[in-house]
Short mmCIF file of N, CA and C in Angstrom, two decimals:
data_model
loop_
_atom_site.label_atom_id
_atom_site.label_comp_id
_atom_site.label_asym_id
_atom_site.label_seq_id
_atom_site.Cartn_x
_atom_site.Cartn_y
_atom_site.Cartn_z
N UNK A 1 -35.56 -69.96 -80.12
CA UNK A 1 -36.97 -69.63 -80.15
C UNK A 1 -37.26 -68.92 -81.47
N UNK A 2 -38.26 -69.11 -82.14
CA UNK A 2 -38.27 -68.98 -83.46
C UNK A 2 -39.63 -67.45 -83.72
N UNK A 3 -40.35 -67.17 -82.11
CA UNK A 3 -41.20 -66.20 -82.00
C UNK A 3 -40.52 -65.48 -80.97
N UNK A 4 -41.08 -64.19 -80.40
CA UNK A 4 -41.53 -63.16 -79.89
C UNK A 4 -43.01 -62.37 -79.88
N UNK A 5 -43.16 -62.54 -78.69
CA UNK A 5 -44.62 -61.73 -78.30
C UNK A 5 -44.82 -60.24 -77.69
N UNK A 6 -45.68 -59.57 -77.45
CA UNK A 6 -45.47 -58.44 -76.55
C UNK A 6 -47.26 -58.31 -76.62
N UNK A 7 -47.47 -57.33 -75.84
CA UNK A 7 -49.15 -57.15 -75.68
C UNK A 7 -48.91 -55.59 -76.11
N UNK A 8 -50.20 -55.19 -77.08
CA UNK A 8 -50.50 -54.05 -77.65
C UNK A 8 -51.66 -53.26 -77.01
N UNK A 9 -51.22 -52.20 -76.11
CA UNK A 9 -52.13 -52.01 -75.33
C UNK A 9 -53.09 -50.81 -76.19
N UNK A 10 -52.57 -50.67 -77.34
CA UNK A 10 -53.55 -49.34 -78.12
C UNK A 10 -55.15 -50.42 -79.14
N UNK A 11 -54.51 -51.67 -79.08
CA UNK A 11 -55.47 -52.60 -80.05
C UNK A 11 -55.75 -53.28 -78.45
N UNK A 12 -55.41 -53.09 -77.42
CA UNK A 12 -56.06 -54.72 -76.79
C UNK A 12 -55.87 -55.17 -77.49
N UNK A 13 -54.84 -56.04 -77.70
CA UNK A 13 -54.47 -57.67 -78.35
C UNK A 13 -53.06 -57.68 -78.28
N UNK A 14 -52.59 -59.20 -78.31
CA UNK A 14 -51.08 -60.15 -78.19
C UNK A 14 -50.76 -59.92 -80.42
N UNK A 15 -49.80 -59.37 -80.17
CA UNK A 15 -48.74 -59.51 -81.41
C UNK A 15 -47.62 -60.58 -81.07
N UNK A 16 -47.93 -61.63 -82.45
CA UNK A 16 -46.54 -62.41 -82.00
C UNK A 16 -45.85 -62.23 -83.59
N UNK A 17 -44.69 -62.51 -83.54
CA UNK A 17 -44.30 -63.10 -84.63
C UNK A 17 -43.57 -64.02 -84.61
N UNK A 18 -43.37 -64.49 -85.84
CA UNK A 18 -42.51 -66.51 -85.93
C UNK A 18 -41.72 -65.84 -87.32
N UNK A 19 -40.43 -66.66 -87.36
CA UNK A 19 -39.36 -66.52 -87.75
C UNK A 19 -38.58 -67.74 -88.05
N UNK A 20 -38.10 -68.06 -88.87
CA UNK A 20 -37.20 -69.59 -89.06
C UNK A 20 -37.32 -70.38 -89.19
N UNK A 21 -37.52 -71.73 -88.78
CA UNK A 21 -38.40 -72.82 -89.02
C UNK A 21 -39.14 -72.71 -87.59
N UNK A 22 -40.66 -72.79 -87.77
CA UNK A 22 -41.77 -73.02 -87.08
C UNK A 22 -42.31 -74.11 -87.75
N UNK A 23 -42.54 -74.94 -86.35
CA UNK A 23 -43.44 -76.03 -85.92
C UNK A 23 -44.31 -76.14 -85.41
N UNK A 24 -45.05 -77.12 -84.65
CA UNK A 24 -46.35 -77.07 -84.70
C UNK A 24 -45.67 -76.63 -82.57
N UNK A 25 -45.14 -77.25 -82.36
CA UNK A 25 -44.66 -77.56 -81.01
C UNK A 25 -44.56 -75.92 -80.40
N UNK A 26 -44.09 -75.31 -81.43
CA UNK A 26 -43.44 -74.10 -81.32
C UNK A 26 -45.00 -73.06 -81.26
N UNK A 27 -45.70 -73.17 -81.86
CA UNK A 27 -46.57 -72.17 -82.21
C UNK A 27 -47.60 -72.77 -80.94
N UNK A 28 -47.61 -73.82 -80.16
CA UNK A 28 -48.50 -74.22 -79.10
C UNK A 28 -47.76 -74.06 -77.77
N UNK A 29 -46.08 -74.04 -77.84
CA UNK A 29 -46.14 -73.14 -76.82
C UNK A 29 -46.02 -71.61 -76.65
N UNK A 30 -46.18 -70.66 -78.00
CA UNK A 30 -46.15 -69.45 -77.66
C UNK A 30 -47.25 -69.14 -77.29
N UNK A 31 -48.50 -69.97 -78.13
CA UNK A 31 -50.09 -69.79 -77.31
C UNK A 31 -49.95 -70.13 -75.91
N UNK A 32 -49.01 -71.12 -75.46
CA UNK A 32 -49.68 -71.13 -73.66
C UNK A 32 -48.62 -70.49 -72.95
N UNK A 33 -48.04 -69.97 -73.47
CA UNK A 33 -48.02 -68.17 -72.71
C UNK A 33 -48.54 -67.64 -73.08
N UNK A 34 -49.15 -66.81 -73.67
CA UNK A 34 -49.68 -66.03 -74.10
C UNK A 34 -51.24 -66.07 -73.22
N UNK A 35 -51.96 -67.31 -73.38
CA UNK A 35 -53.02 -67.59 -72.49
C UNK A 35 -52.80 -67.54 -71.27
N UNK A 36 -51.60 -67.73 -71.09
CA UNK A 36 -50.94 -67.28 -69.30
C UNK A 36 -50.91 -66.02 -68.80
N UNK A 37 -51.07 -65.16 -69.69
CA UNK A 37 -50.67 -63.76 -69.17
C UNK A 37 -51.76 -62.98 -68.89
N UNK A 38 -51.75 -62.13 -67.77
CA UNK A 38 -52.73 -61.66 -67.15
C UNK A 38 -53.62 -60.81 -68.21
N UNK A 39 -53.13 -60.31 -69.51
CA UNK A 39 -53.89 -59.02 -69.96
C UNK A 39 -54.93 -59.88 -70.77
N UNK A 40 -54.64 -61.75 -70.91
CA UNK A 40 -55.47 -62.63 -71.87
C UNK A 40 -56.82 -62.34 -71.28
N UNK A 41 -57.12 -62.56 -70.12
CA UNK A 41 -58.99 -62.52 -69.65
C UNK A 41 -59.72 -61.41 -70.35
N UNK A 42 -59.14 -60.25 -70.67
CA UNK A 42 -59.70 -58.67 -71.34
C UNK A 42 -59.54 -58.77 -72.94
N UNK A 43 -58.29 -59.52 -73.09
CA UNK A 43 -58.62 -58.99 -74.50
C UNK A 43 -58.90 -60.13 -75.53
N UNK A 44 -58.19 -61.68 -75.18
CA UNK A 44 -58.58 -62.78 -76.18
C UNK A 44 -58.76 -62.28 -77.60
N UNK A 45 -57.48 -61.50 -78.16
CA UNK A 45 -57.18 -61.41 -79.14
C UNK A 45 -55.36 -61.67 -79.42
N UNK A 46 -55.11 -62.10 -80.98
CA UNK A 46 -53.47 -62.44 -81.14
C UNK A 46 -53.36 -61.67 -82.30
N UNK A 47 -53.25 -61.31 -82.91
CA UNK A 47 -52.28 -60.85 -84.24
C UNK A 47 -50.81 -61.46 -84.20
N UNK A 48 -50.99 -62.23 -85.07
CA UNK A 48 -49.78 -63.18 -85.51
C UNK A 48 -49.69 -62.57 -86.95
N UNK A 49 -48.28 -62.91 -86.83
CA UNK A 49 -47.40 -61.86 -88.46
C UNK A 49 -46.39 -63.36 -88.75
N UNK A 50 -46.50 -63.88 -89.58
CA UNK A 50 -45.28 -64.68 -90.08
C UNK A 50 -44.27 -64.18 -91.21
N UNK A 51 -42.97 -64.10 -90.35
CA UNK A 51 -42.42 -63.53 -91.07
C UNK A 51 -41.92 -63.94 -92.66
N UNK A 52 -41.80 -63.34 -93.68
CA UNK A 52 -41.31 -63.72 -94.96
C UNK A 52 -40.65 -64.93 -95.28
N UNK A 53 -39.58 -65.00 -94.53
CA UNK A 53 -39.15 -65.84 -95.02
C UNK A 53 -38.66 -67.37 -93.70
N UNK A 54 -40.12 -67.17 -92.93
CA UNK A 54 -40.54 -68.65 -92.37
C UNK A 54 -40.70 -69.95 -92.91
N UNK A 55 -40.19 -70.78 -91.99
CA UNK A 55 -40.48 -72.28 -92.72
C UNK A 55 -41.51 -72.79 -92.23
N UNK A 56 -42.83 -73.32 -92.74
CA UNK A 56 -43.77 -73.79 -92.07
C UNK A 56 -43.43 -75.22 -92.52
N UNK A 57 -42.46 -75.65 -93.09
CA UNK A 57 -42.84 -77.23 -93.50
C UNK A 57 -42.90 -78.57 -92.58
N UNK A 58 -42.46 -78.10 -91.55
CA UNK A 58 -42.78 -78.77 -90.57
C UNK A 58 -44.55 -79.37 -89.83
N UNK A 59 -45.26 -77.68 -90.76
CA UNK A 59 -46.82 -78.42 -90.48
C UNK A 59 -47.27 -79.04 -91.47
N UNK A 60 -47.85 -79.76 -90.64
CA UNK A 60 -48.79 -80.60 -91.46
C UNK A 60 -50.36 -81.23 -91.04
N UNK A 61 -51.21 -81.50 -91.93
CA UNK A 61 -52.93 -81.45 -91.70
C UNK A 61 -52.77 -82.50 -90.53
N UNK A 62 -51.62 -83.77 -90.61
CA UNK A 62 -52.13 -84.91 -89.29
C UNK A 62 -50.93 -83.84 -88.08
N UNK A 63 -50.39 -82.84 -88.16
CA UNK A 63 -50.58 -82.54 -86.86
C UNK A 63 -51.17 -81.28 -86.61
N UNK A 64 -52.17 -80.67 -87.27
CA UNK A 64 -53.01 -79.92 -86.87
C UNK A 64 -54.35 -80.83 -85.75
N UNK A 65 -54.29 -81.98 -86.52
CA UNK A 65 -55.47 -82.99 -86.44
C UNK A 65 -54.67 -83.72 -84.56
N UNK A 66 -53.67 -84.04 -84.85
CA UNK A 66 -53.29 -85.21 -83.90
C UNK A 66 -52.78 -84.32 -82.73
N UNK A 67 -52.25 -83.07 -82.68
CA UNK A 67 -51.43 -82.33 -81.71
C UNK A 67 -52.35 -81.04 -81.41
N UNK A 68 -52.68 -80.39 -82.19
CA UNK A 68 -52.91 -78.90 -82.12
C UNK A 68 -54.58 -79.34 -81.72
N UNK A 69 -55.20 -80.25 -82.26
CA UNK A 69 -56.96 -79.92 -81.78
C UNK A 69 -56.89 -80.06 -80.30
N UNK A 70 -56.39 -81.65 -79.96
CA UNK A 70 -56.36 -81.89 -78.63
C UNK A 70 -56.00 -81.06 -77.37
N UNK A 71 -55.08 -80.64 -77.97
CA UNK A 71 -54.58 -78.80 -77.72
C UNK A 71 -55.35 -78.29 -77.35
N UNK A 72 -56.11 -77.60 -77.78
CA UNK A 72 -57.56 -76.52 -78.46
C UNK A 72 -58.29 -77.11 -77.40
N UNK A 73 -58.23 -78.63 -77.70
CA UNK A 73 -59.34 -78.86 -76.19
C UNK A 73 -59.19 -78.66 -75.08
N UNK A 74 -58.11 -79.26 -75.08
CA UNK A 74 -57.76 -79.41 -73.45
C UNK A 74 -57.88 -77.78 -72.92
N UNK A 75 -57.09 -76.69 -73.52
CA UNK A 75 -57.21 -75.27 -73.04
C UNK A 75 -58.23 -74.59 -73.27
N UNK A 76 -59.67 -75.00 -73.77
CA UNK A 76 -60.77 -74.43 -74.05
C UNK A 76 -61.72 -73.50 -72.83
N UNK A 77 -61.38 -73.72 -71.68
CA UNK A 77 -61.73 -73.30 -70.76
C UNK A 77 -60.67 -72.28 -70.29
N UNK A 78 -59.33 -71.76 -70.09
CA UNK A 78 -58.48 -71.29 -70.25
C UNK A 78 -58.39 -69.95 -71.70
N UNK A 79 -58.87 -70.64 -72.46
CA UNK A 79 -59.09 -69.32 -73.95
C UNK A 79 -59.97 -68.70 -73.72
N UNK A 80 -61.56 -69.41 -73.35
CA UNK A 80 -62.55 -68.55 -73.03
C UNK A 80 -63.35 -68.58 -74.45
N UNK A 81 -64.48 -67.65 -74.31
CA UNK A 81 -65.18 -67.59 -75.47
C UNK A 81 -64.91 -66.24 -75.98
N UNK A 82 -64.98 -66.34 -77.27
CA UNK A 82 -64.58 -65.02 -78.10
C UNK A 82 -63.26 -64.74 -78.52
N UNK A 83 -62.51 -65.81 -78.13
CA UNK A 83 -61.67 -65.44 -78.81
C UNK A 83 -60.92 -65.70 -80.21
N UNK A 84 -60.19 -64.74 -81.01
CA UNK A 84 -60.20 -64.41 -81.97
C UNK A 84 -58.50 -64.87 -82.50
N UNK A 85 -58.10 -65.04 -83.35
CA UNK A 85 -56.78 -64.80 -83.70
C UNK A 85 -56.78 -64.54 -85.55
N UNK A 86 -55.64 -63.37 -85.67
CA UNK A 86 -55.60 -63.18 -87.57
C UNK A 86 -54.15 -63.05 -87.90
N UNK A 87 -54.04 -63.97 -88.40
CA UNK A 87 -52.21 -64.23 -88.98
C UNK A 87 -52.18 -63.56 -90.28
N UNK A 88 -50.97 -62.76 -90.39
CA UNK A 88 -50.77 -61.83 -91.20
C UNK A 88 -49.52 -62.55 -92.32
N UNK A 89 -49.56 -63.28 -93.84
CA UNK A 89 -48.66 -64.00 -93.94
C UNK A 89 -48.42 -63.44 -95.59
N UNK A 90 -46.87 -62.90 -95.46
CA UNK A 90 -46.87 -61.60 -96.60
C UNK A 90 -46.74 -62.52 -98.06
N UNK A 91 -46.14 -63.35 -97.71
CA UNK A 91 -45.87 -64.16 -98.60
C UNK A 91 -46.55 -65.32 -99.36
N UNK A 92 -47.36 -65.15 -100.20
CA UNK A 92 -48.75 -66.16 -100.37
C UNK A 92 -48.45 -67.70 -100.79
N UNK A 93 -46.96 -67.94 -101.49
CA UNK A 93 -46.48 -69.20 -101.12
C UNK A 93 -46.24 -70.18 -99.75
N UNK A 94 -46.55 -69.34 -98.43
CA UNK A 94 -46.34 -70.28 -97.44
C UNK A 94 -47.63 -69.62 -96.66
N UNK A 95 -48.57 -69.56 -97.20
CA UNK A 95 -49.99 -69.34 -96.37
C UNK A 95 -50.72 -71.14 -96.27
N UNK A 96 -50.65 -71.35 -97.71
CA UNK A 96 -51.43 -72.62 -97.77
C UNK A 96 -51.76 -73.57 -96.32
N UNK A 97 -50.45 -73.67 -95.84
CA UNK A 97 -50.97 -74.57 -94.82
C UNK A 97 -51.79 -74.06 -93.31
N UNK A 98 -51.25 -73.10 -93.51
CA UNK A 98 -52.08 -72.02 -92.17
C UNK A 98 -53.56 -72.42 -92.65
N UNK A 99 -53.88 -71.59 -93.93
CA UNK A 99 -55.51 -71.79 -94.47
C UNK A 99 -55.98 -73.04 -93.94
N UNK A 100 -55.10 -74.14 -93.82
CA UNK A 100 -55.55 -75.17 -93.62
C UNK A 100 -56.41 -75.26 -92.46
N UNK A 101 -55.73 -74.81 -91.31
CA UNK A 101 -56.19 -74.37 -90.20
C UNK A 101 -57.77 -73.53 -90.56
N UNK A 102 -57.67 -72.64 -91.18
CA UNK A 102 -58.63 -71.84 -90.80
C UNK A 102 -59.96 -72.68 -91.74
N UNK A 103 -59.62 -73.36 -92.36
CA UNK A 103 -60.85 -74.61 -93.18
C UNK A 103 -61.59 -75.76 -92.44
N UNK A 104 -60.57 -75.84 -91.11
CA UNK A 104 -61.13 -77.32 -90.29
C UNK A 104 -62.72 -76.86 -89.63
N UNK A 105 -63.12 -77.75 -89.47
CA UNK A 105 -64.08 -78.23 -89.39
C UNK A 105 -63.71 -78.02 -87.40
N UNK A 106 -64.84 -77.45 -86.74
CA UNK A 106 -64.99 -77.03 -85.33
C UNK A 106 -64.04 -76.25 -85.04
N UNK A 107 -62.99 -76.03 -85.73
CA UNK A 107 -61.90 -75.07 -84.75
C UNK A 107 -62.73 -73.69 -84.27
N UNK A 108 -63.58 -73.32 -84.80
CA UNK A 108 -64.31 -71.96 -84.40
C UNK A 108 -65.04 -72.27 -82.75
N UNK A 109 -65.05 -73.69 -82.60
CA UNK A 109 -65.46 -73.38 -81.31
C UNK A 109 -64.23 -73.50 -80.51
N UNK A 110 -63.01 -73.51 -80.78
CA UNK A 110 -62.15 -72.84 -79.59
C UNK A 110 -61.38 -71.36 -79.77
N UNK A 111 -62.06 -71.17 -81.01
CA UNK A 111 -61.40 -69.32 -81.06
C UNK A 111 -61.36 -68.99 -82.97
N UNK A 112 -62.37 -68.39 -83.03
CA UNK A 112 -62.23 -67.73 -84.16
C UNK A 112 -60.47 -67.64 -85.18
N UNK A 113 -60.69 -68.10 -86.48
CA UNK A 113 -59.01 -67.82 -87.11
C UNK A 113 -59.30 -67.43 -88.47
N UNK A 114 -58.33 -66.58 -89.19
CA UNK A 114 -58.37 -65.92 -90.20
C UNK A 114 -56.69 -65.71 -90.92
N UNK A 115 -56.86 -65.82 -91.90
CA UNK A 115 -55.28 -65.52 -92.77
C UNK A 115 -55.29 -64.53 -93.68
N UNK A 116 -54.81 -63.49 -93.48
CA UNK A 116 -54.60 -62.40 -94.08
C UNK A 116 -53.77 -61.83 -94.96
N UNK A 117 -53.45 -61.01 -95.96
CA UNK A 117 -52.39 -60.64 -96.48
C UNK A 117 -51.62 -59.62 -96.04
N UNK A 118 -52.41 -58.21 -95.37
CA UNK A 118 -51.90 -57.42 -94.72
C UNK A 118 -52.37 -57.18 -93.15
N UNK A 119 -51.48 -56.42 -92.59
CA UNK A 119 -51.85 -56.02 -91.45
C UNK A 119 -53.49 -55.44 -91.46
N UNK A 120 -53.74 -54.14 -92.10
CA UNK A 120 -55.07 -53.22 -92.03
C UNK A 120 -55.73 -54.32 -91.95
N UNK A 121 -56.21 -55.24 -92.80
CA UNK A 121 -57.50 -55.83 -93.05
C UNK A 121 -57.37 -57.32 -91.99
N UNK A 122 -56.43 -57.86 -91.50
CA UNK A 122 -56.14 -58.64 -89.99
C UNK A 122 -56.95 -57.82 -89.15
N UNK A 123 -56.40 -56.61 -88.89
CA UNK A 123 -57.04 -55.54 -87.93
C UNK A 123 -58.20 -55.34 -88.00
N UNK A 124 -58.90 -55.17 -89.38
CA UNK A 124 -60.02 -54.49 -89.41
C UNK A 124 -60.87 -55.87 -88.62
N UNK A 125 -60.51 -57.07 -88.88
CA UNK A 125 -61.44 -58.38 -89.00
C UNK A 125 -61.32 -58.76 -87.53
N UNK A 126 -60.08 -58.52 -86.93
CA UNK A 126 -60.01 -58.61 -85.43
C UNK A 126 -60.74 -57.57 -84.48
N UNK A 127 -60.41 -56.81 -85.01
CA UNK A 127 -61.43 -55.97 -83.94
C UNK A 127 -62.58 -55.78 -84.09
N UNK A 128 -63.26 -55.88 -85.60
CA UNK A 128 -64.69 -55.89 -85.86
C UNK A 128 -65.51 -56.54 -84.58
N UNK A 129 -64.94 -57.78 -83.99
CA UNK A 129 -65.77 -58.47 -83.40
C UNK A 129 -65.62 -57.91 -81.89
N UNK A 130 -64.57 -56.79 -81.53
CA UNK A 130 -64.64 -56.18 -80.45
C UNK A 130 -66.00 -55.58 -80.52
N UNK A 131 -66.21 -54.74 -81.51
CA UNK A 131 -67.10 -53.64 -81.62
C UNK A 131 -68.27 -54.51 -81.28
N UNK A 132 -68.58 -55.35 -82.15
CA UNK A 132 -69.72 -55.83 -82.50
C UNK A 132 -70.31 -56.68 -80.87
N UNK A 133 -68.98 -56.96 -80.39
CA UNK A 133 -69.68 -57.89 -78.56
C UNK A 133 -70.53 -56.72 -77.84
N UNK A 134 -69.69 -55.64 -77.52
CA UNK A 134 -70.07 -54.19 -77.01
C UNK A 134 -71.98 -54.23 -76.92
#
């Protein structure tokens, strides 16, 4: 397993991180646990951290397109509305393809996404939209 999750009960929100080679397979089933777990209905937030020295080369735009939307659909009722996710990726040589993600076209209607460089400003952008539902 190339992640680990835990729930952050001081942010309300799921921290995961990915490690080693990550795939697309891999990062769709840590989301459906994660959507499985009871604390998801309250908080529908993730902070994802990829670690340094992750392999993303395994993604790619036709399986964001061919695997991961259909995805997105099918669990759209299951995510709920509002929800949010901000990947934290230290290393700006292996962001590119994440961004990719956060450029498509409708993904905002199954959950807000953002790519970050550090933790603070992930945080600040994830929870902004706590405040702001209130």
């Amino acid at each position: 397993m190339s992640y680990r999750y835990t729930f952050d009960t001081e942010i309300n929100a799921f921290r995961i991180r990915f490690e080693g080679r990550v795939d697309m397979e891999e990062i769709l089933k840590s989301d459906r646990e994660i959507i499985g777990e009871p604390q998801w209905a309250d908080s529908r937030r993730i902070l994802t951290h990829l670690d340094i020295d992750a392999d993303l080369s395994a993604l790619t735009l036709q399986k964001y397109l061919k695997v991961a939307m259909p995805y997105m659909d099918a669990t759209r009722d299951i995510r709920g509305r509002g929800t949010r996710e901000a990947w934290v990726i230290p290393a700006r040589w292996n962001s590119p393809i994440i961004q990719v993600w956060e450029q498509l076209p409708h993904k905002d209607e199954h959950h807000a996404f953002a790519v970050f460089d550090t933790e603070p400003e992930a945080l600040a952008w994830l929870l902004q939209s706590v405040v702001q539902a209130r």
